[in-house]
Coordinates of N, CA and C in Angstrom, one line a residue:
M1 N 11.7 190.4 -40.3 CA 12.0 190.0 -38.9 C 13.4 189.4 -38.9
S2 N 14.1 189.8 -37.9 CA 15.5 189.3 -37.8 C 15.5 187.9 -37.2
N3 N 16.6 187.2 -37.4 CA 16.8 185.9 -36.8 C 16.7 185.9 -35.3
R4 N 17.2 187.0 -34.7 CA 17.1 187.2 -33.2 C 15.7 187.2 -32.8
S5 N 14.8 187.9 -33.5 CA 13.4 188.0 -33.1 C 12.7 186.6 -33.3
A6 N 13.1 185.9 -34.3 CA 12.5 184.6 -34.5 C 12.9 183.6 -33.4
I7 N 14.1 183.8 -32.9 CA 14.5 182.9 -31.8 C 13.7 183.3 -30.6
R8 N 13.5 184.6 -30.3 CA 12.7 185.0 -29.2 C 11.3 184.3 -29.2
L9 N 10.7 184.3 -30.4 CA 9.3 183.8 -30.5 C 9.3 182.3 -30.4
S10 N 10.3 181.6 -31.0 CA 10.3 180.1 -31.0 C 10.7 179.6 -29.7
G11 N 11.3 180.4 -28.8 CA 11.6 179.9 -27.5 C 10.5 179.9 -26.5
V12 N 9.3 180.3 -26.9 CA 8.2 180.3 -26.0 C 7.6 179.0 -25.8
R13 N 7.3 178.6 -24.6 CA 6.6 177.3 -24.3 C 5.2 177.7 -23.9
S14 N 4.2 177.3 -24.7 CA 2.8 177.6 -24.3 C 2.2 176.4 -23.6
S15 N 1.4 176.8 -22.6 CA 0.6 175.8 -21.8 C -0.5 175.2 -22.7
P16 N -0.6 173.9 -22.9 CA -1.6 173.3 -23.7 C -3.0 173.7 -23.2
H17 N -3.2 173.8 -21.9 CA -4.5 174.1 -21.4 C -4.8 175.6 -21.7
G18 N -3.9 176.4 -21.5 CA -4.1 177.9 -21.8 C -4.4 178.1 -23.3
H19 N -3.7 177.3 -24.2 CA -3.9 177.4 -25.6 C -5.4 177.1 -25.9
Q20 N -5.9 176.0 -25.3 CA -7.3 175.6 -25.6 C -8.2 176.7 -25.2
R21 N -8.0 177.4 -24.1 CA -8.8 178.4 -23.6 C -8.8 179.6 -24.5
A22 N -7.6 180.0 -25.0 CA -7.4 181.2 -25.8 C -7.8 180.9 -27.2
G23 N -7.7 179.7 -27.7 CA -8.0 179.4 -29.1 C -7.2 180.4 -30.0
R24 N -7.8 180.8 -31.1 CA -7.1 181.7 -32.0 C -7.4 183.2 -31.7
R25 N -8.2 183.4 -30.7 CA -8.6 184.8 -30.3 C -7.4 185.6 -29.9
G26 N -6.6 185.0 -29.0 CA -5.5 185.8 -28.5 C -4.6 185.0 -27.6
A27 N -3.6 185.7 -27.1 CA -2.6 185.1 -26.2 C -3.0 185.4 -24.8
N28 N -2.8 184.5 -23.9 CA -3.0 184.7 -22.5 C -1.7 184.6 -21.8
F29 N -1.5 185.5 -20.8 CA -0.3 185.5 -20.0 C -0.5 186.2 -18.7
T30 N 0.4 186.1 -17.8 CA 0.3 186.7 -16.5 C 1.5 187.6 -16.3
L31 N 1.2 188.8 -15.9 CA 2.2 189.8 -15.4 C 2.4 189.5 -13.9
H32 N 3.6 189.2 -13.5 CA 3.8 189.0 -12.1 C 4.5 190.3 -11.6
T33 N 3.8 191.0 -10.6 CA 4.3 192.2 -10.1 C 4.6 192.1 -8.6
T34 N 5.3 193.1 -8.1 CA 5.5 193.1 -6.6 C 4.2 193.3 -5.8
L35 N 3.1 193.6 -6.5 CA 1.8 193.8 -5.8 C 0.9 192.7 -6.1
G36 N 1.3 191.7 -6.9 CA 0.4 190.6 -7.3 C 0.4 190.3 -8.8
E37 N -0.6 189.5 -9.2 CA -0.6 189.1 -10.6 C -1.7 189.7 -11.4
I38 N -1.5 190.0 -12.7 CA -2.5 190.5 -13.6 C -2.5 189.6 -14.8
K39 N -3.6 188.9 -15.1 CA -3.7 188.1 -16.3 C -4.3 188.9 -17.4
L40 N -3.6 188.8 -18.6 CA -4.1 189.6 -19.8 C -4.4 188.7 -20.9
E41 N -5.3 189.2 -21.8 CA -5.5 188.6 -23.1 C -5.0 189.6 -24.1
I42 N -4.2 189.1 -25.1 CA -3.7 190.0 -26.2 C -4.5 189.7 -27.4
F43 N -4.9 190.8 -28.2 CA -5.7 190.7 -29.4 C -4.8 190.4 -30.6
C44 N -4.3 189.2 -30.8 CA -3.4 188.9 -31.8 C -3.9 189.1 -33.2
E45 N -5.2 188.8 -33.5 CA -5.7 188.9 -34.8 C -6.0 190.3 -35.1
A46 N -6.5 191.1 -34.2 CA -6.8 192.5 -34.5 C -5.6 193.4 -34.7
V47 N -4.6 193.2 -33.9 CA -3.3 194.0 -34.0 C -2.1 193.1 -34.0
P48 N -1.9 192.5 -35.2 CA -0.8 191.4 -35.2 C 0.6 191.9 -35.0
K49 N 0.9 193.1 -35.5 CA 2.3 193.6 -35.4 C 2.6 194.0 -33.9
T50 N 1.6 194.7 -33.3 CA 1.8 195.1 -31.9 C 1.8 193.8 -31.0
A51 N 1.0 192.9 -31.3 CA 0.9 191.6 -30.5 C 2.3 190.9 -30.7
E52 N 2.8 190.8 -31.9 CA 4.1 190.1 -32.1 C 5.2 190.8 -31.3
N53 N 5.2 192.1 -31.4 CA 6.3 192.9 -30.6 C 6.2 192.6 -29.1
F54 N 5.0 192.8 -28.6 CA 4.7 192.6 -27.2 C 5.1 191.2 -26.7
L55 N 4.6 190.2 -27.4 CA 4.8 188.9 -27.0 C 6.3 188.5 -27.1
A56 N 7.0 189.0 -28.2 CA 8.4 188.7 -28.3 C 9.2 189.3 -27.2
L57 N 8.9 190.5 -26.8 CA 9.5 191.2 -25.7 C 9.3 190.4 -24.4
C58 N 8.1 190.0 -24.2 CA 7.7 189.2 -23.0 C 8.5 187.9 -23.0
A59 N 8.5 187.2 -24.1 CA 9.2 185.9 -24.2 C 10.7 186.0 -24.0
S60 N 11.3 187.1 -24.4 CA 12.8 187.3 -24.3 C 13.2 187.8 -22.9
G61 N 12.2 188.1 -22.0 CA 12.6 188.6 -20.7 C 12.8 190.1 -20.6
Y62 N 12.5 190.8 -21.7 CA 12.8 192.2 -21.8 C 12.1 193.0 -20.7
Y63 N 10.9 192.6 -20.3 CA 10.2 193.3 -19.3 C 10.5 192.9 -17.9
D64 N 11.2 191.9 -17.7 CA 11.6 191.4 -16.4 C 12.3 192.4 -15.6
G65 N 11.8 192.9 -14.5 CA 12.5 193.8 -13.6 C 12.1 195.3 -13.9
C66 N 11.3 195.5 -15.0 CA 10.9 196.9 -15.3 C 10.0 197.5 -14.1
V67 N 10.2 198.7 -13.8 CA 9.4 199.4 -12.8 C 8.2 200.0 -13.5
W68 N 7.1 200.1 -12.8 CA 5.9 200.8 -13.2 C 6.2 202.3 -12.9
H69 N 6.7 203.1 -13.8 CA 7.3 204.4 -13.6 C 6.3 205.5 -13.6
R70 N 5.0 205.3 -14.0 CA 4.0 206.3 -14.1 C 2.7 205.8 -13.6
N71 N 2.1 206.4 -12.6 CA 0.9 205.9 -12.0 C -0.1 207.1 -11.7
I72 N -1.2 207.1 -12.4 CA -2.1 208.2 -12.2 C -3.5 207.7 -11.8
K73 N -3.9 207.9 -10.6 CA -5.1 207.4 -10.0 C -6.3 207.8 -10.9
G74 N -7.2 206.8 -11.2 CA -8.3 207.1 -12.1 C -8.0 207.2 -13.6
F75 N -6.7 207.1 -13.9 CA -6.3 207.1 -15.3 C -5.6 205.9 -15.8
M76 N -4.3 205.7 -15.4 CA -3.6 204.5 -15.8 C -2.3 204.3 -15.1
I77 N -1.6 203.2 -15.3 CA -0.3 202.9 -14.8 C 0.5 202.4 -16.0
Q78 N 1.8 202.8 -16.1 CA 2.7 202.6 -17.2 C 4.0 202.0 -16.9
T79 N 4.5 201.1 -17.8 CA 5.8 200.4 -17.6 C 6.3 200.1 -19.0
G80 N 7.4 199.3 -19.0 CA 8.0 198.9 -20.3 C 9.3 199.6 -20.7
D81 N 9.9 200.4 -19.8 CA 11.1 201.0 -20.1 C 12.2 200.4 -19.1
P82 N 13.1 199.6 -19.6 CA 14.1 199.0 -18.7 C 14.9 200.0 -18.0
S83 N 15.1 201.2 -18.5 CA 15.9 202.2 -17.7 C 15.1 202.7 -16.5
G84 N 13.8 202.6 -16.5 CA 13.0 203.1 -15.4 C 12.7 204.6 -15.5
S85 N 13.2 205.3 -16.5 CA 13.0 206.7 -16.6 C 11.7 207.1 -17.3
G86 N 11.2 206.2 -18.0 CA 10.0 206.6 -18.8 C 10.3 207.2 -20.2
K87 N 11.6 207.2 -20.5 CA 12.1 207.8 -21.7 C 12.7 206.8 -22.6
G88 N 12.9 205.6 -22.2 CA 13.6 204.6 -23.0 C 12.7 203.5 -23.5
G89 N 13.4 202.4 -24.0 CA 12.7 201.3 -24.5 C 12.9 201.1 -26.0
Q90 N 12.8 199.9 -26.5 CA 12.9 199.5 -27.9 C 11.9 198.5 -28.3
S91 N 11.5 198.5 -29.5 CA 10.7 197.4 -30.1 C 11.6 196.2 -30.4
M92 N 11.0 195.1 -30.8 CA 11.7 193.9 -31.1 C 12.6 194.2 -32.4
W93 N 12.2 195.2 -33.2 CA 12.9 195.5 -34.4 C 14.0 196.6 -34.2
G94 N 14.1 197.1 -33.0 CA 15.1 198.1 -32.7 C 14.7 199.5 -33.2
Q95 N 13.5 199.7 -33.7 CA 13.0 201.0 -34.1 C 11.5 201.1 -33.9
P96 N 11.0 202.3 -33.8 CA 9.5 202.5 -33.6 C 8.7 201.8 -34.7
F97 N 7.5 201.4 -34.4 CA 6.6 200.8 -35.4 C 5.3 201.5 -35.5
A98 N 4.6 201.3 -36.5 CA 3.3 202.0 -36.8 C 2.2 201.6 -35.9
D99 N 1.3 202.6 -35.6 CA 0.1 202.3 -34.9 C -0.8 201.3 -35.6
E100 N -1.6 200.6 -34.8 CA -2.6 199.7 -35.3 C -3.9 200.1 -34.6
I101 N -4.4 201.3 -35.0 CA -5.7 201.8 -34.4 C -6.8 201.1 -35.1
R102 N -7.7 200.5 -34.3 CA -8.9 199.8 -34.8 C -10.1 200.4 -34.2
S103 N -11.1 200.7 -35.0 CA -12.4 201.4 -34.6 C -13.1 200.5 -33.6
T104 N -12.9 199.2 -33.7 CA -13.6 198.2 -32.8 C -13.0 198.1 -31.4
L105 N -11.8 198.6 -31.3 CA -11.1 198.6 -29.9 C -11.2 200.0 -29.3
K106 N -11.8 200.1 -28.2 CA -12.0 201.3 -27.5 C -11.6 201.3 -26.0
F107 N -11.3 202.5 -25.5 CA -10.9 202.6 -24.1 C -12.2 202.7 -23.3
N108 N -13.0 201.7 -23.3 CA -14.4 201.7 -22.8 C -14.5 201.0 -21.4
N109 N -13.4 200.5 -20.9 CA -13.5 199.8 -19.6 C -12.2 200.0 -18.8
R110 N -12.2 199.6 -17.6 CA -11.0 199.5 -16.7 C -10.3 198.3 -17.3
G111 N -8.9 198.3 -17.2 CA -8.1 197.2 -17.6 C -7.8 197.1 -19.1
I112 N -8.0 198.2 -19.8 CA -7.6 198.1 -21.3 C -6.0 198.3 -21.3
V113 N -5.4 197.5 -22.2 CA -3.9 197.5 -22.3 C -3.6 198.1 -23.7
A114 N -2.7 199.2 -23.7 CA -2.3 199.9 -24.9 C -0.9 200.3 -24.9
M115 N -0.4 200.5 -26.1 CA 1.0 201.0 -26.2 C 1.1 202.4 -25.9
A116 N 2.1 202.8 -25.1 CA 2.4 204.2 -24.9 C 3.2 204.7 -26.0
N117 N 3.1 206.0 -26.4 CA 3.8 206.5 -27.5 C 4.1 208.0 -27.3
S118 N 4.9 208.6 -28.2 CA 5.2 210.0 -28.1 C 4.6 210.7 -29.3
G119 N 3.7 210.1 -30.0 CA 3.0 210.7 -31.2 C 2.7 209.5 -32.1
P120 N 2.1 209.8 -33.2 CA 1.7 208.8 -34.2 C 2.9 207.9 -34.6
D121 N 2.7 206.6 -34.7 CA 3.7 205.7 -35.2 C 5.0 205.7 -34.5
T122 N 5.0 205.8 -33.2 CA 6.2 205.8 -32.4 C 6.2 204.8 -31.3
N123 N 5.5 203.7 -31.5 CA 5.5 202.6 -30.6 C 6.8 201.8 -30.5
K124 N 7.1 201.5 -29.2 CA 8.4 200.7 -29.0 C 8.1 199.6 -28.0
S125 N 8.3 199.8 -26.7 CA 8.1 198.8 -25.7 C 7.2 199.2 -24.5
Q126 N 7.0 200.5 -24.3 CA 6.2 200.9 -23.2 C 4.7 200.7 -23.4
F127 N 4.1 200.3 -22.4 CA 2.6 200.1 -22.4 C 2.0 200.6 -21.1
F128 N 0.6 200.7 -21.2 CA -0.1 201.1 -20.0 C -1.4 200.3 -19.9
I129 N -1.9 200.3 -18.6 CA -3.2 199.7 -18.3 C -4.1 200.7 -17.7
T130 N -5.3 200.9 -18.2 CA -6.2 201.9 -17.7 C -6.9 201.5 -16.4
Y131 N -7.2 202.5 -15.6 CA -7.9 202.3 -14.3 C -9.4 202.5 -14.5
A132 N -9.8 203.1 -15.6 CA -11.2 203.5 -15.9 C -11.4 203.7 -17.4
K133 N -12.6 203.9 -17.8 CA -12.9 204.3 -19.2 C -12.1 205.6 -19.5
Q134 N -11.5 205.6 -20.7 CA -10.7 206.8 -21.2 C -11.0 207.1 -22.6
P135 N -12.3 207.5 -22.9 CA -12.7 207.7 -24.4 C -11.8 208.7 -25.1
H136 N -11.2 209.7 -24.4 CA -10.4 210.7 -25.0 C -9.2 210.1 -25.7
L137 N -8.8 208.9 -25.3 CA -7.6 208.2 -25.9 C -7.9 207.4 -27.2
D138 N -9.2 207.2 -27.4 CA -9.6 206.4 -28.6 C -9.0 207.1 -29.9
G139 N -8.4 206.2 -30.7 CA -7.8 206.7 -32.0 C -6.4 207.3 -31.9
K140 N -5.9 207.3 -30.7 CA -4.6 207.9 -30.4 C -3.5 206.9 -30.0
Y141 N -4.0 205.8 -29.4 CA -3.0 204.8 -28.9 C -3.5 203.4 -29.4
T142 N -2.6 202.5 -29.7 CA -2.9 201.2 -30.1 C -3.3 200.3 -28.9
I143 N -4.6 199.9 -28.9 CA -5.1 199.0 -27.9 C -4.7 197.6 -28.3
F144 N -4.1 196.8 -27.4 CA -3.7 195.4 -27.9 C -4.1 194.4 -26.9
G145 N -4.8 194.7 -25.8 CA -5.2 193.7 -24.9 C -6.1 194.2 -23.8
K146 N -6.5 193.3 -22.9 CA -7.3 193.6 -21.7 C -7.0 192.7 -20.6
V147 N -7.2 193.2 -19.4 CA -7.1 192.5 -18.1 C -8.2 191.5 -18.0
I148 N -7.9 190.2 -17.8 CA -9.0 189.2 -17.6 C -9.0 188.7 -16.2
D149 N -8.0 189.0 -15.4 CA -8.0 188.6 -14.0 C -7.0 189.5 -13.3
G150 N -7.4 189.9 -12.1 CA -6.5 190.7 -11.3 C -6.9 192.2 -11.2
A151 N -8.0 192.6 -11.9 CA -8.4 194.0 -11.8 C -8.9 194.4 -10.5
D152 N -9.5 193.4 -9.8 CA -10.1 193.7 -8.5 C -9.1 193.6 -7.3
S153 N -7.9 193.1 -7.6 CA -7.0 193.0 -6.5 C -5.7 193.7 -6.8
T154 N -4.9 193.2 -7.8 CA -3.6 193.8 -8.1 C -3.7 195.2 -8.7
L155 N -4.6 195.4 -9.7 CA -4.8 196.7 -10.3 C -5.3 197.7 -9.2
D156 N -6.2 197.3 -8.3 CA -6.7 198.1 -7.3 C -5.5 198.6 -6.4
A157 N -4.6 197.6 -6.0 CA -3.5 197.9 -5.1 C -2.5 198.9 -5.8
M158 N -2.3 198.7 -7.1 CA -1.5 199.6 -7.9 C -2.1 201.1 -7.8
E159 N -3.4 201.1 -8.1 CA -4.0 202.5 -8.1 C -4.0 203.2 -6.8
R160 N -4.0 202.4 -5.7 CA -4.0 203.0 -4.3 C -2.5 203.4 -3.9
T161 N -1.5 203.0 -4.7 CA -0.1 203.3 -4.3 C 0.1 204.8 -4.3
P162 N 0.6 205.4 -3.2 CA 0.9 206.8 -3.2 C 2.1 207.1 -4.2
V163 N 2.0 208.3 -4.8 CA 2.9 208.7 -5.8 C 3.6 210.1 -5.5
T164 N 4.7 210.4 -6.2 CA 5.3 211.7 -6.1 C 4.5 212.7 -6.9
A165 N 4.9 214.0 -6.9 CA 4.3 215.0 -7.7 C 4.4 214.7 -9.2
K166 N 5.4 213.9 -9.6 CA 5.5 213.5 -11.0 C 4.9 212.2 -11.3
N167 N 4.0 211.7 -10.4 CA 3.2 210.5 -10.6 C 4.1 209.2 -10.6
R168 N 5.2 209.2 -10.0 CA 6.0 208.0 -9.8 C 5.7 207.4 -8.5
P169 N 5.4 206.1 -8.4 CA 5.1 205.5 -7.1 C 6.2 205.7 -6.1
L170 N 5.8 206.1 -4.9 CA 6.7 206.3 -3.8 C 7.4 205.0 -3.4
T171 N 6.6 203.9 -3.4 CA 7.2 202.6 -3.2 C 7.2 201.9 -4.6
E172 N 8.4 201.5 -5.0 CA 8.6 201.0 -6.3 C 7.7 199.7 -6.5
I173 N 7.1 199.7 -7.7 CA 6.3 198.6 -8.1 C 7.0 198.0 -9.3
K174 N 7.4 196.7 -9.3 CA 8.1 196.1 -10.4 C 7.3 195.1 -11.1
L175 N 7.5 194.9 -12.4 CA 7.1 193.8 -13.2 C 8.2 192.8 -13.1
T176 N 8.0 191.8 -12.2 CA 9.2 190.9 -12.0 C 9.4 189.9 -13.1
H177 N 8.3 189.4 -13.7 CA 8.5 188.5 -14.8 C 7.1 188.2 -15.4
V178 N 7.1 187.5 -16.6 CA 5.9 187.2 -17.3 C 5.8 185.7 -17.5
T179 N 4.6 185.2 -17.3 CA 4.4 183.8 -17.7 C 3.4 183.8 -18.9
I180 N 3.8 183.1 -19.9 CA 3.0 183.0 -21.1 C 2.3 181.7 -21.1
H181 N 0.9 181.8 -21.1 CA 0.1 180.6 -21.1 C -0.3 180.1 -22.4
A182 N -0.5 181.0 -23.4 CA -0.9 180.7 -24.7 C -0.4 181.8 -25.6
N183 N 0.3 181.4 -26.7 CA 0.9 182.4 -27.7 C 0.6 181.9 -29.1
P184 N -0.5 182.2 -29.7 CA -0.8 181.7 -31.0 C 0.2 182.1 -32.1
I185 N 0.9 183.3 -31.9 CA 1.9 183.7 -32.9 C 3.1 182.8 -32.9
A186 N 3.6 182.5 -31.7 CA 4.7 181.6 -31.6 C 4.3 180.2 -32.0
D187 N 3.1 179.7 -31.6 CA 2.7 178.4 -32.0 C 2.6 178.3 -33.5
A188 N 2.1 179.3 -34.2 CA 2.0 179.3 -35.7 C 3.4 179.3 -36.3
K189 N 4.3 180.1 -35.8 CA 5.7 180.1 -36.3 C 6.3 178.7 -36.1
L190 N 6.1 178.1 -35.0 CA 6.7 176.8 -34.7 C 6.1 175.7 -35.6
A191 N 4.8 175.9 -36.0 CA 4.1 174.9 -36.9 C 4.4 175.2 -38.3
G192 N 5.1 176.3 -38.6 CA 5.5 176.7 -40.0 C 4.4 177.4 -40.7
R193 N 3.4 177.9 -40.0 CA 2.3 178.6 -40.7 C 2.6 180.0 -41.0

C-alpha cells in the first residue's frame, strides 16, 4: 500500500456511536445522493481488500459528485466513475485488483452492494446496488456490502427514475458525498494493528 493510500485511511474520523453499532462486523456509512440517503454496511472481514479499496476511496472524496450513470429497473443502479461515462475509474492502488468471491455472500436480496467489473479480477472503483434478487450474478461479482437503511425510500426513488434507451437517468442522480460512521479498517490502522 502506498503512503498516499495510508493517508487516505488515517484521515477518516469514525463516529464512536457508529463504531459501537458496527463492532468488528463491518463499516457503516451513508451515501448522500440527490434523491436522499442510503446507509450501507460493508463486509470488512469477508472481503478485506475490496473493503479497504472502497472505504479509502470514500474517505478521500473520490466518489463525491459521481453520477449514477446506469439504472435498470428491477436489476440495479451503478456509479463510481468520476468521468460519468461508465468507462472510467481507478482503485486506490491505481490498477485493477482481484475478485473476492465468497460462497457465503449471495445476490439474494434487494440492496446488495457489489463491485462492477469488465471480467474476472478487473475491479477498480465502480460499484452497483441491486433492486432485487439477482442469483445469476453469484460468483461473478464481488459482493462487499448491503443497504441497511434507505431501501424503501431513496432506492425506490432511484428505481422509479426514467432513463434513456441506454439506461442513463434522464434526470441526473448524483452521489454528492459520503459520511463514514464506522470504519474498522482505518481504526485498526490508527491503532497500529
